[in-house]
């Protein structure tokens, strides 16, 4: 249309000249539950069918998490960071993920839309925070899916007895980490893209079948590991010159391992994006999200212990740890390597399927908000799936999986995931204690900032102050200050919103602990991860300034519902929420 900021080059230059004004108007603009569940959702045209139940969500959660975590990141975290204590790394990451899952669940039950964390931030901290969160999430999904697809190549090669090196073409002219061309990974990503474009219900059925087969292989791996392994591998490295003991790299290594394996839990986030397609959100979402995290954490810990019992940590293959543990065996157990390769292949397929379902729904809802082209928001009338978003991100994922090495991807994905979970934990506290236009937000904002600052100080002391009495004292003081700030906020600031159906228990303690743990795990990552994260964040900010804020401004002028007054929105929000819960 003529009034669009992008109708002509002259119109775009005019829009750029008004960037400061538009940023001031749009960056902190918040949506409402009513907006997200009615007019915003209507921008997709066809609605997504409500076909999923709690068992679908549990299966999707298990399928989305197990394949990526155990079969791709475990070897990396064990060999480089935690050693035999990797099972504690999984327990810590799982506990942190469960706390975050509670925060996701409260939002998803209250506002069952496909936007996940993007929508949650949009109704609390505004458009810019939501955009940065959504951009990080989409990139996390794309990079983690590319990493997992390359892991599939390694395990498929093991299953049929051909080294993954023979599946990949090396291009000497490209830099290290980007010079191994993986055609198999590309083919797998594109095949799954076709499946998720076809139907959500059929995708869930395929996932259930693959997940059931995968669980059988997991049970087999655990049994073989505990039967054939040796307990001395929990304390003795293969090379005596390497650090020994259950904690070869100390507590710091355990937390570095926890940060590295946190990628494994991105699957439950994908489950929350399916909320728009759930028949009974009040009952099914809490069971599906939290239940899958608990089950997967137990499986992770058992499998990590099984792997550690099989081999000393300094002999574990970083890329395919389980199957490599049996490869080359001369005592008749070499066949186990191929069986594990088949099982891991199933697990990685389910992980890819769920994560690609999730990334498409995020992109669809971000498109509904107009901060990216609305073309991504379209839902196909025949399949009731976001075909445009699915196809675009599938091709993008395949392109990255073609040439990017696993190690280049993992840390960037971990830092983005931790950042998003940190933001959602802050958002659930803010939403409970602040009602837009009727309560003062500054006490809550002051608490969130001061608590995060204390968590950062604790993390910096842990990481940089030499071990000794001074460090222990400083850590104790920081912990006491954090608890005091939290208790003071709890006593002095009343909640203004009580969830009608499901809410995070022990508010504000559980989301505050989640904030603290996410900050602490962020501090365990290496410097280059922050450089990559900073570079990507800068690119995202530039995209928002030069495109998103203007597209959002144009859309605001087109939406008739922006003229509604606050009372009407509140009443209609209540009505549509009640209707959605009766479905």
XYZ file of C-alpha atoms in Angstrom:
583
model
C 0.000 0.000 0.000
C 1.120 3.624 -0.603
C 1.491 4.508 3.081
C 3.883 1.611 3.656
C 7.401 2.430 4.763
C 8.623 0.030 2.069
C 6.419 1.084 -0.856
C 9.300 2.994 -2.440
C 12.880 3.984 -1.761
C 11.730 7.513 -0.974
C 9.122 6.209 1.475
C 11.800 4.101 3.171
C 14.150 7.095 3.536
C 11.268 9.052 5.034
C 10.631 6.192 7.467
C 14.312 6.088 8.463
C 14.213 9.793 9.286
C 11.508 8.990 11.856
C 13.360 6.028 13.378
C 13.927 7.596 16.846
C 10.225 8.451 17.190
C 9.114 5.020 16.030
C 11.595 3.278 18.319
C 10.244 5.231 21.272
C 6.700 4.263 20.305
C 7.206 0.595 19.370
C 10.195 -0.840 21.263
C 8.433 -0.953 24.651
C 4.903 -1.432 23.286
C 3.245 -4.463 24.864
C 0.598 -6.741 23.487
C -2.174 -8.422 25.511
C -3.349 -11.998 25.836
C -6.481 -10.991 23.940
C -4.433 -9.533 21.079
C -2.216 -12.590 20.808
C -5.129 -15.035 20.842
C -7.454 -13.193 18.476
C -6.403 -10.483 16.003
C -2.723 -11.419 15.975
C -3.518 -15.103 15.491
C -6.013 -14.219 12.749
C -3.152 -12.803 10.626
C -2.204 -16.380 9.739
C -5.495 -16.799 7.908
C -6.271 -20.476 8.518
C -6.129 -21.564 12.169
C -4.000 -24.478 13.351
C -6.082 -27.546 14.252
C -6.340 -28.591 17.915
C -5.292 -32.228 17.620
C -2.726 -32.832 20.412
C -3.194 -34.345 23.896
C -0.890 -34.661 26.914
C 0.645 -37.919 25.695
C 1.479 -36.251 22.365
C 3.269 -33.482 24.269
C 5.189 -35.896 26.513
C 6.234 -37.890 23.452
C 7.219 -34.720 21.593
C 9.193 -33.535 24.633
C 11.072 -36.827 24.981
C 11.680 -37.066 21.253
C 12.818 -33.455 21.076
C 15.315 -33.690 23.922
C 16.809 -37.165 24.109
C 18.249 -37.435 20.625
C 20.186 -34.197 20.753
C 21.381 -34.393 24.327
C 22.810 -37.845 24.824
C 23.880 -38.664 21.304
C 25.486 -35.362 20.318
C 26.556 -33.269 23.327
C 27.440 -35.886 25.972
C 30.794 -36.825 24.498
C 31.753 -33.181 24.052
C 30.875 -32.257 27.656
C 32.496 -35.365 29.150
C 35.775 -35.236 27.241
C 36.415 -31.504 27.549
C 34.736 -30.402 30.784
C 33.112 -32.637 33.380
C 34.682 -36.078 33.009
C 32.796 -38.831 34.891
C 30.831 -36.120 36.750
C 28.911 -35.399 33.534
C 25.914 -37.139 35.093
C 25.869 -34.341 37.696
C 26.090 -31.830 34.836
C 22.927 -33.355 33.392
C 21.210 -33.319 36.786
C 22.046 -29.617 37.288
C 20.961 -28.685 33.775
C 17.788 -30.747 34.195
C 16.911 -29.033 37.477
C 17.462 -25.650 35.876
C 15.351 -26.689 32.870
C 12.523 -27.882 35.143
C 12.377 -24.506 36.885
C 12.276 -22.813 33.493
C 9.623 -25.301 32.366
C 7.378 -24.149 35.229
C 7.706 -20.567 33.957
C 6.886 -21.623 30.391
C 3.908 -23.647 31.588
C 2.265 -20.741 33.401
C 2.405 -18.630 30.254
C 1.344 -21.457 27.928
C -1.738 -22.338 30.010
C -2.767 -18.692 30.340
C -2.068 -17.890 26.678
C -2.084 -21.048 24.505
C -0.550 -19.660 21.318
C 2.275 -20.918 19.116
C 4.640 -18.056 19.921
C 6.264 -19.538 23.024
C 8.852 -17.250 24.623
C 8.386 -14.616 21.907
C 4.730 -14.117 22.830
C 5.499 -14.274 26.575
C 8.024 -11.448 26.297
C 5.761 -9.436 24.007
C 3.000 -9.230 26.632
C 5.445 -8.319 29.431
C 8.560 -6.412 28.337
C 7.422 -5.241 24.922
C 8.243 -5.676 21.267
C 12.020 -5.156 21.268
C 12.700 -7.650 24.084
C 10.384 -10.127 22.346
C 12.160 -9.638 19.031
C 15.619 -10.205 20.553
C 14.305 -13.311 22.324
C 12.575 -14.629 19.212
C 15.607 -13.977 17.029
C 17.828 -15.856 19.490
C 15.381 -18.745 19.655
C 15.085 -19.152 15.903
C 18.864 -19.033 15.482
C 19.258 -21.498 18.392
C 16.898 -23.904 16.683
C 18.529 -23.579 13.293
C 22.069 -24.029 14.651
C 21.180 -26.869 17.039
C 19.265 -28.664 14.278
C 22.254 -28.289 11.973
C 24.512 -29.700 14.720
C 22.170 -32.610 15.377
C 21.856 -33.383 11.650
C 25.645 -33.659 11.399
C 25.563 -35.943 14.447
C 23.088 -38.121 12.548
C 25.693 -38.626 9.825
C 28.226 -39.866 12.384
C 25.815 -42.392 13.910
C 24.435 -43.557 10.581
C 27.991 -44.250 9.472
C 28.567 -46.252 12.638
C 25.344 -48.226 12.124
C 26.375 -49.432 8.673
C 30.092 -49.663 9.414
C 31.327 -46.710 7.354
C 33.265 -43.843 8.953
C 31.535 -40.451 8.810
C 34.724 -39.063 7.261
C 33.887 -41.025 4.109
C 30.425 -39.442 3.985
C 31.831 -35.925 4.084
C 33.767 -34.105 1.396
C 36.714 -32.011 2.565
C 37.298 -28.678 0.835
C 40.848 -27.521 1.691
C 40.207 -23.929 0.567
C 37.612 -23.364 3.324
C 38.641 -22.546 6.934
C 38.767 -25.272 9.591
C 35.360 -25.975 11.090
C 33.635 -25.070 7.826
C 35.448 -27.294 5.336
C 33.642 -30.651 5.669
C 30.651 -30.883 3.329
C 27.893 -33.125 4.756
C 25.318 -34.051 2.088
C 23.582 -36.671 4.281
C 22.745 -34.073 6.944
C 21.206 -31.853 4.271
C 19.061 -34.692 2.900
C 17.738 -35.559 6.380
C 16.801 -31.950 7.161
C 14.976 -31.511 3.866
C 13.087 -34.801 4.298
C 11.859 -33.808 7.762
C 10.867 -30.402 6.385
C 8.496 -32.158 3.973
C 6.977 -34.190 6.841
C 6.267 -31.193 9.088
C 4.793 -29.225 6.199
C 2.315 -32.035 5.517
C 0.524 -32.338 8.906
C 1.081 -31.719 12.619
C -0.989 -34.739 13.651
C 0.855 -37.102 11.311
C 4.146 -35.575 12.469
C 3.173 -36.420 16.068
C 2.338 -40.016 15.105
C 5.678 -40.404 13.321
C 7.398 -38.966 16.382
C 5.596 -41.403 18.711
C 6.689 -44.407 16.648
C 10.301 -43.251 16.403
C 10.387 -42.292 20.099
C 9.047 -45.707 21.174
C 11.768 -47.430 19.156
C 14.316 -44.999 20.530
C 13.354 -45.727 24.150
C 13.977 -49.416 23.527
C 17.478 -48.635 22.304
C 18.071 -46.365 25.304
C 17.136 -49.179 27.676
C 19.505 -51.463 25.768
C 22.380 -48.956 26.002
C 21.873 -48.463 29.741
C 21.742 -52.203 30.360
C 24.856 -52.954 28.272
C 26.793 -50.086 29.845
C 26.144 -51.171 33.420
C 26.692 -54.836 32.542
C 29.897 -54.554 30.516
C 31.426 -51.443 32.096
C 33.910 -51.079 34.940
C 33.372 -48.900 38.020
C 37.051 -47.888 38.042
C 36.370 -45.735 34.956
C 34.528 -43.297 37.252
C 37.826 -42.352 38.897
C 40.745 -43.516 36.725
C 41.637 -41.949 33.337
C 43.217 -44.041 30.593
C 46.247 -41.752 30.520
C 47.753 -41.337 34.025
C 49.033 -37.910 33.030
C 45.462 -36.609 32.710
C 43.562 -35.406 35.814
C 41.874 -38.272 37.679
C 39.009 -38.763 40.088
C 35.268 -38.332 39.684
C 35.792 -34.550 39.321
C 38.897 -34.350 37.079
C 38.304 -30.670 36.383
C 36.653 -29.778 39.693
C 33.279 -28.203 40.302
C 33.984 -25.617 37.594
C 34.162 -28.435 35.035
C 30.797 -29.801 36.196
C 29.113 -26.431 35.678
C 30.833 -25.928 32.318
C 29.492 -29.339 31.371
C 26.016 -28.338 32.567
C 26.129 -25.225 30.384
C 27.295 -27.284 27.401
C 24.579 -29.954 27.751
C 21.824 -27.399 28.363
C 21.314 -27.527 24.606
C 19.781 -30.934 25.313
C 16.750 -29.358 26.988
C 15.696 -27.035 24.212
C 13.128 -29.694 23.253
C 10.642 -28.739 25.984
C 10.647 -25.211 24.637
C 9.478 -26.663 21.321
C 6.621 -28.384 23.172
C 5.381 -25.019 24.464
C 5.108 -23.753 20.879
C 2.553 -26.486 20.201
C 0.136 -24.907 22.744
C -2.083 -23.503 20.000
C -2.735 -27.052 18.753
C -3.507 -28.650 22.156
C -7.090 -29.762 22.864
C -7.087 -29.096 26.638
C -4.295 -26.603 27.510
C -5.082 -26.477 31.247
C -4.544 -30.200 31.770
C -2.277 -31.223 28.912
C 0.413 -28.507 28.878
C 1.643 -28.846 32.510
C 1.855 -32.637 32.162
C 3.461 -32.478 28.742
C 6.118 -29.846 29.450
C 7.175 -30.660 33.024
C 6.654 -34.416 32.680
C 8.900 -34.680 29.647
C 11.682 -32.701 31.376
C 11.630 -35.002 34.434
C 11.614 -38.210 32.365
C 14.393 -37.000 30.087
C 16.596 -35.852 32.979
C 16.445 -39.334 34.517
C 17.286 -40.930 31.156
C 20.194 -38.528 30.608
C 21.743 -39.276 33.990
C 21.414 -43.047 33.519
C 22.917 -42.927 30.040
C 25.762 -40.648 31.108
C 26.586 -43.042 33.962
C 26.405 -45.989 31.559
C 28.808 -44.337 29.118
C 31.241 -43.379 31.889
C 31.249 -46.942 33.178
C 32.153 -48.207 29.700
C 35.236 -46.048 29.085
C 37.616 -43.693 30.925
C 36.536 -40.143 30.206
C 39.715 -39.318 28.250
C 38.975 -42.120 25.752
C 35.392 -41.095 25.008
C 34.741 -39.998 21.434
C 33.511 -36.400 21.494
C 31.280 -36.775 18.425
C 29.743 -40.275 18.782
C 30.532 -41.388 22.350
C 28.255 -44.418 22.753
C 28.811 -46.266 19.504
C 32.544 -45.511 19.495
C 32.827 -47.193 22.913
C 32.205 -50.562 21.231
C 33.790 -50.004 17.835
C 36.851 -52.119 17.206
C 36.031 -54.554 20.031
C 37.646 -57.938 19.493
C 35.666 -59.813 22.164
C 32.479 -60.265 20.176
C 30.832 -57.014 21.267
C 31.625 -54.893 18.238
C 28.057 -55.430 16.930
C 26.744 -53.324 19.819
C 28.296 -50.279 18.187
C 26.080 -50.742 15.149
C 22.964 -51.328 17.251
C 23.659 -48.110 19.162
C 24.208 -46.308 15.871
C 20.736 -47.384 14.693
C 19.143 -46.318 18.001
C 20.913 -42.973 17.994
C 19.787 -42.387 14.426
C 16.149 -42.835 15.516
C 16.685 -40.478 18.438
C 18.293 -37.802 16.330
C 15.453 -38.000 13.800
C 12.858 -37.427 16.548
C 14.903 -34.562 17.948
C 15.084 -32.927 14.541
C 11.368 -33.486 13.894
C 10.261 -31.816 17.138
C 12.743 -28.956 16.961
C 11.823 -28.162 13.383
C 8.137 -28.151 14.346
C 9.028 -25.657 17.073
C 11.204 -23.356 14.989
C 8.518 -23.051 12.315
C 5.875 -22.039 14.862
C 8.152 -19.433 16.381
C 8.806 -17.941 12.962
C 5.101 -18.043 12.161
C 4.150 -16.024 15.256
C 7.044 -13.596 14.810
C 5.639 -13.058 11.326
C 2.209 -12.355 12.822
C 3.759 -9.500 14.812
C 5.127 -8.000 11.556
C 8.685 -7.579 12.898
C 9.641 -9.993 10.114
C 7.719 -10.232 6.808
C 4.138 -11.396 7.350
C 4.711 -13.999 4.624
C 6.113 -16.239 7.379
C 2.805 -16.090 9.288
C 0.732 -17.850 6.648
C -0.882 -21.162 7.607
C -1.767 -23.379 4.653
C -5.556 -23.907 4.416
C -5.267 -27.608 3.516
C -2.516 -28.781 5.896
C -3.160 -26.256 8.731
C 0.615 -25.938 9.131
C 2.910 -22.881 8.791
C 4.283 -24.035 5.443
C 6.184 -20.862 4.549
C 8.084 -20.705 7.848
C 8.721 -24.475 7.794
C 10.132 -24.467 4.278
C 12.300 -21.374 4.703
C 13.869 -22.487 7.982
C 14.303 -26.047 6.703
C 16.339 -24.802 3.751
C 18.305 -22.422 6.013
C 19.089 -25.270 8.447
C 20.170 -27.528 5.607
C 22.540 -24.858 4.281
C 24.291 -24.542 7.658
C 24.394 -28.317 8.210
C 26.107 -28.651 4.845
C 29.445 -27.188 5.965
C 29.538 -26.112 9.660
C 31.344 -28.298 12.207
C 29.579 -29.425 15.405
C 31.977 -27.705 17.818
C 31.470 -24.336 16.123
C 27.720 -24.571 16.774
C 27.312 -25.911 20.324
C 28.490 -23.037 22.526
C 26.610 -20.378 20.556
C 23.437 -22.431 20.900
C 23.944 -22.885 24.651
C 24.403 -19.163 25.316
C 21.307 -18.270 23.303
C 19.189 -20.905 25.059
C 20.292 -19.761 28.517
C 19.571 -16.127 27.606
C 16.018 -16.976 26.479
C 15.249 -19.063 29.578
C 16.618 -16.225 31.733
C 14.278 -13.746 30.026
C 11.189 -15.970 30.458
C 11.894 -16.374 34.198
C 12.068 -12.580 34.537
C 8.880 -12.207 32.509
C 6.796 -14.552 34.685
C 7.734 -12.567 37.814
C 6.982 -9.258 36.103
C 3.585 -10.489 34.890
C 2.600 -11.653 38.391
C 3.555 -8.402 40.120
C 2.795 -5.725 37.518
C -0.543 -4.911 35.896
C -0.118 -2.498 33.024
C -1.588 0.904 33.827
C -2.752 0.029 37.357
C 0.431 -0.741 39.336
C 3.893 0.772 39.633
C 6.394 -1.414 37.711
C 9.545 0.066 39.280
C 9.674 -2.018 42.496
C 9.533 -5.204 40.403
C 12.000 -3.923 37.804
C 14.359 -2.820 40.592
C 14.184 -6.272 42.149
C 14.843 -8.043 38.839
C 17.833 -5.818 38.066
C 19.383 -6.013 41.546
C 18.855 -9.775 41.791
C 20.421 -10.336 38.368
C 23.331 -8.066 39.310
C 23.930 -10.113 42.480
C 23.844 -13.323 40.436
C 26.390 -11.835 38.022
C 28.689 -10.838 40.908
C 28.437 -14.345 42.396
C 29.295 -15.830 38.990
C 32.289 -13.522 38.443
C 33.652 -14.309 41.903
C 33.242 -18.040 41.234
C 35.022 -17.788 37.909
C 37.883 -15.354 38.552
C 38.742 -15.223 42.276
C 41.434 -17.794 43.257
C 40.311 -20.688 45.444
C 40.649 -20.035 49.154
C 39.012 -18.571 52.232
C 38.507 -15.164 50.597
C 36.600 -16.704 47.693
C 34.369 -18.755 50.009
C 33.597 -15.649 52.076
C 32.776 -13.517 49.029
C 30.529 -16.229 47.605
C 28.719 -16.554 50.942
C 28.154 -12.804 51.157
C 26.818 -12.695 47.580
C 24.461 -15.589 48.274
C 23.159 -13.983 51.463
C 22.582 -10.675 49.651
C 20.650 -12.467 46.876
C 18.421 -14.238 49.422
C 17.872 -10.987 51.338
C 16.862 -9.116 48.177
C 14.471 -11.904 47.244
C 12.885 -12.094 50.700
C 12.521 -8.312 50.893
C 10.737 -8.239 47.545
C 8.515 -11.160 48.575
C 7.425 -9.374 51.761
C 7.010 -5.827 50.435
C 5.560 -6.158 46.921
C 2.133 -7.819 46.560
C 1.128 -9.939 43.594
C -1.464 -8.281 41.356
C -2.254 -11.318 39.203
C -3.212 -14.808 40.358
C -3.280 -17.467 37.613
C -6.763 -18.897 37.354
C -5.761 -22.378 36.205
C -2.037 -23.106 36.675
C 0.775 -21.032 38.121
C 4.418 -21.414 39.122
C 4.452 -22.575 42.781
C 6.400 -20.770 45.511
C 6.418 -17.456 43.662
C 8.825 -15.643 43.392
C 11.347 -18.224 44.648
C 11.275 -20.751 41.791
C 11.644 -18.274 38.900
C 14.265 -16.358 40.915
C 16.311 -19.522 41.383
C 15.926 -20.116 37.656
C 17.278 -16.606 36.983
C 20.247 -17.230 39.285
C 21.092 -20.619 37.757
C 20.798 -19.344 34.193
C 23.156 -16.454 34.957
C 25.582 -18.851 36.653
C 25.542 -21.262 33.707
C 26.024 -18.350 31.305
C 29.177 -17.500 33.250
C 30.511 -21.001 32.632
C 30.732 -20.503 28.867
C 33.912 -19.417 27.106
C 34.833 -16.019 25.712
C 34.401 -16.801 22.009
C 30.784 -17.796 22.702
C 30.094 -14.280 23.979
C 31.843 -12.748 20.975
C 29.605 -14.737 18.615
C 26.537 -13.942 20.727
C 27.413 -10.232 20.754
C 27.942 -10.220 16.997
C 24.616 -11.915 16.337
C 22.795 -9.635 18.814
C 24.251 -6.594 17.031
C 22.992 -7.926 13.685
C 19.545 -8.519 15.240
C 19.441 -4.957 16.620
C 20.340 -3.531 13.203
C 17.600 -5.612 11.573
C 15.089 -4.336 14.125
C 16.122 -0.688 13.612
C 16.225 -0.793 9.806
C 13.245 -3.061 9.164
C 11.204 -4.401 12.081
C 10.294 -1.164 13.841
C 9.004 0.353 10.582
C 7.042 -2.730 9.545
C 5.559 -2.892 13.041
C 4.678 0.807 12.903
C 2.884 0.313 9.583
C 0.955 -2.659 10.953
C -0.064 -0.675 14.024
C -1.739 1.862 11.780
C -3.615 -0.897 9.976
C -5.001 -2.636 13.063
C -8.410 -1.385 14.113
C -8.126 -3.074 17.492
C -5.480 -0.578 18.623
C -8.304 1.893 19.127
C -9.940 -0.251 21.780
C -9.764 1.082 25.291
C -8.161 -0.863 28.126
C -11.466 -1.925 29.666
C -12.727 -3.476 26.445
C -9.469 -5.353 25.939
C -9.564 -6.706 29.481
C -13.146 -7.941 29.113
C -12.551 -9.478 25.704
C -9.286 -11.027 26.896
C -11.177 -12.724 29.708
C -13.838 -13.961 27.334
C -11.467 -15.466 24.818
C -9.351 -17.107 27.518
C -12.471 -18.712 28.971
C -13.488 -19.910 25.511
C -10.067 -21.394 24.820
C -10.054 -23.385 28.042
C -13.470 -24.882 27.263
C -12.320 -26.341 23.971
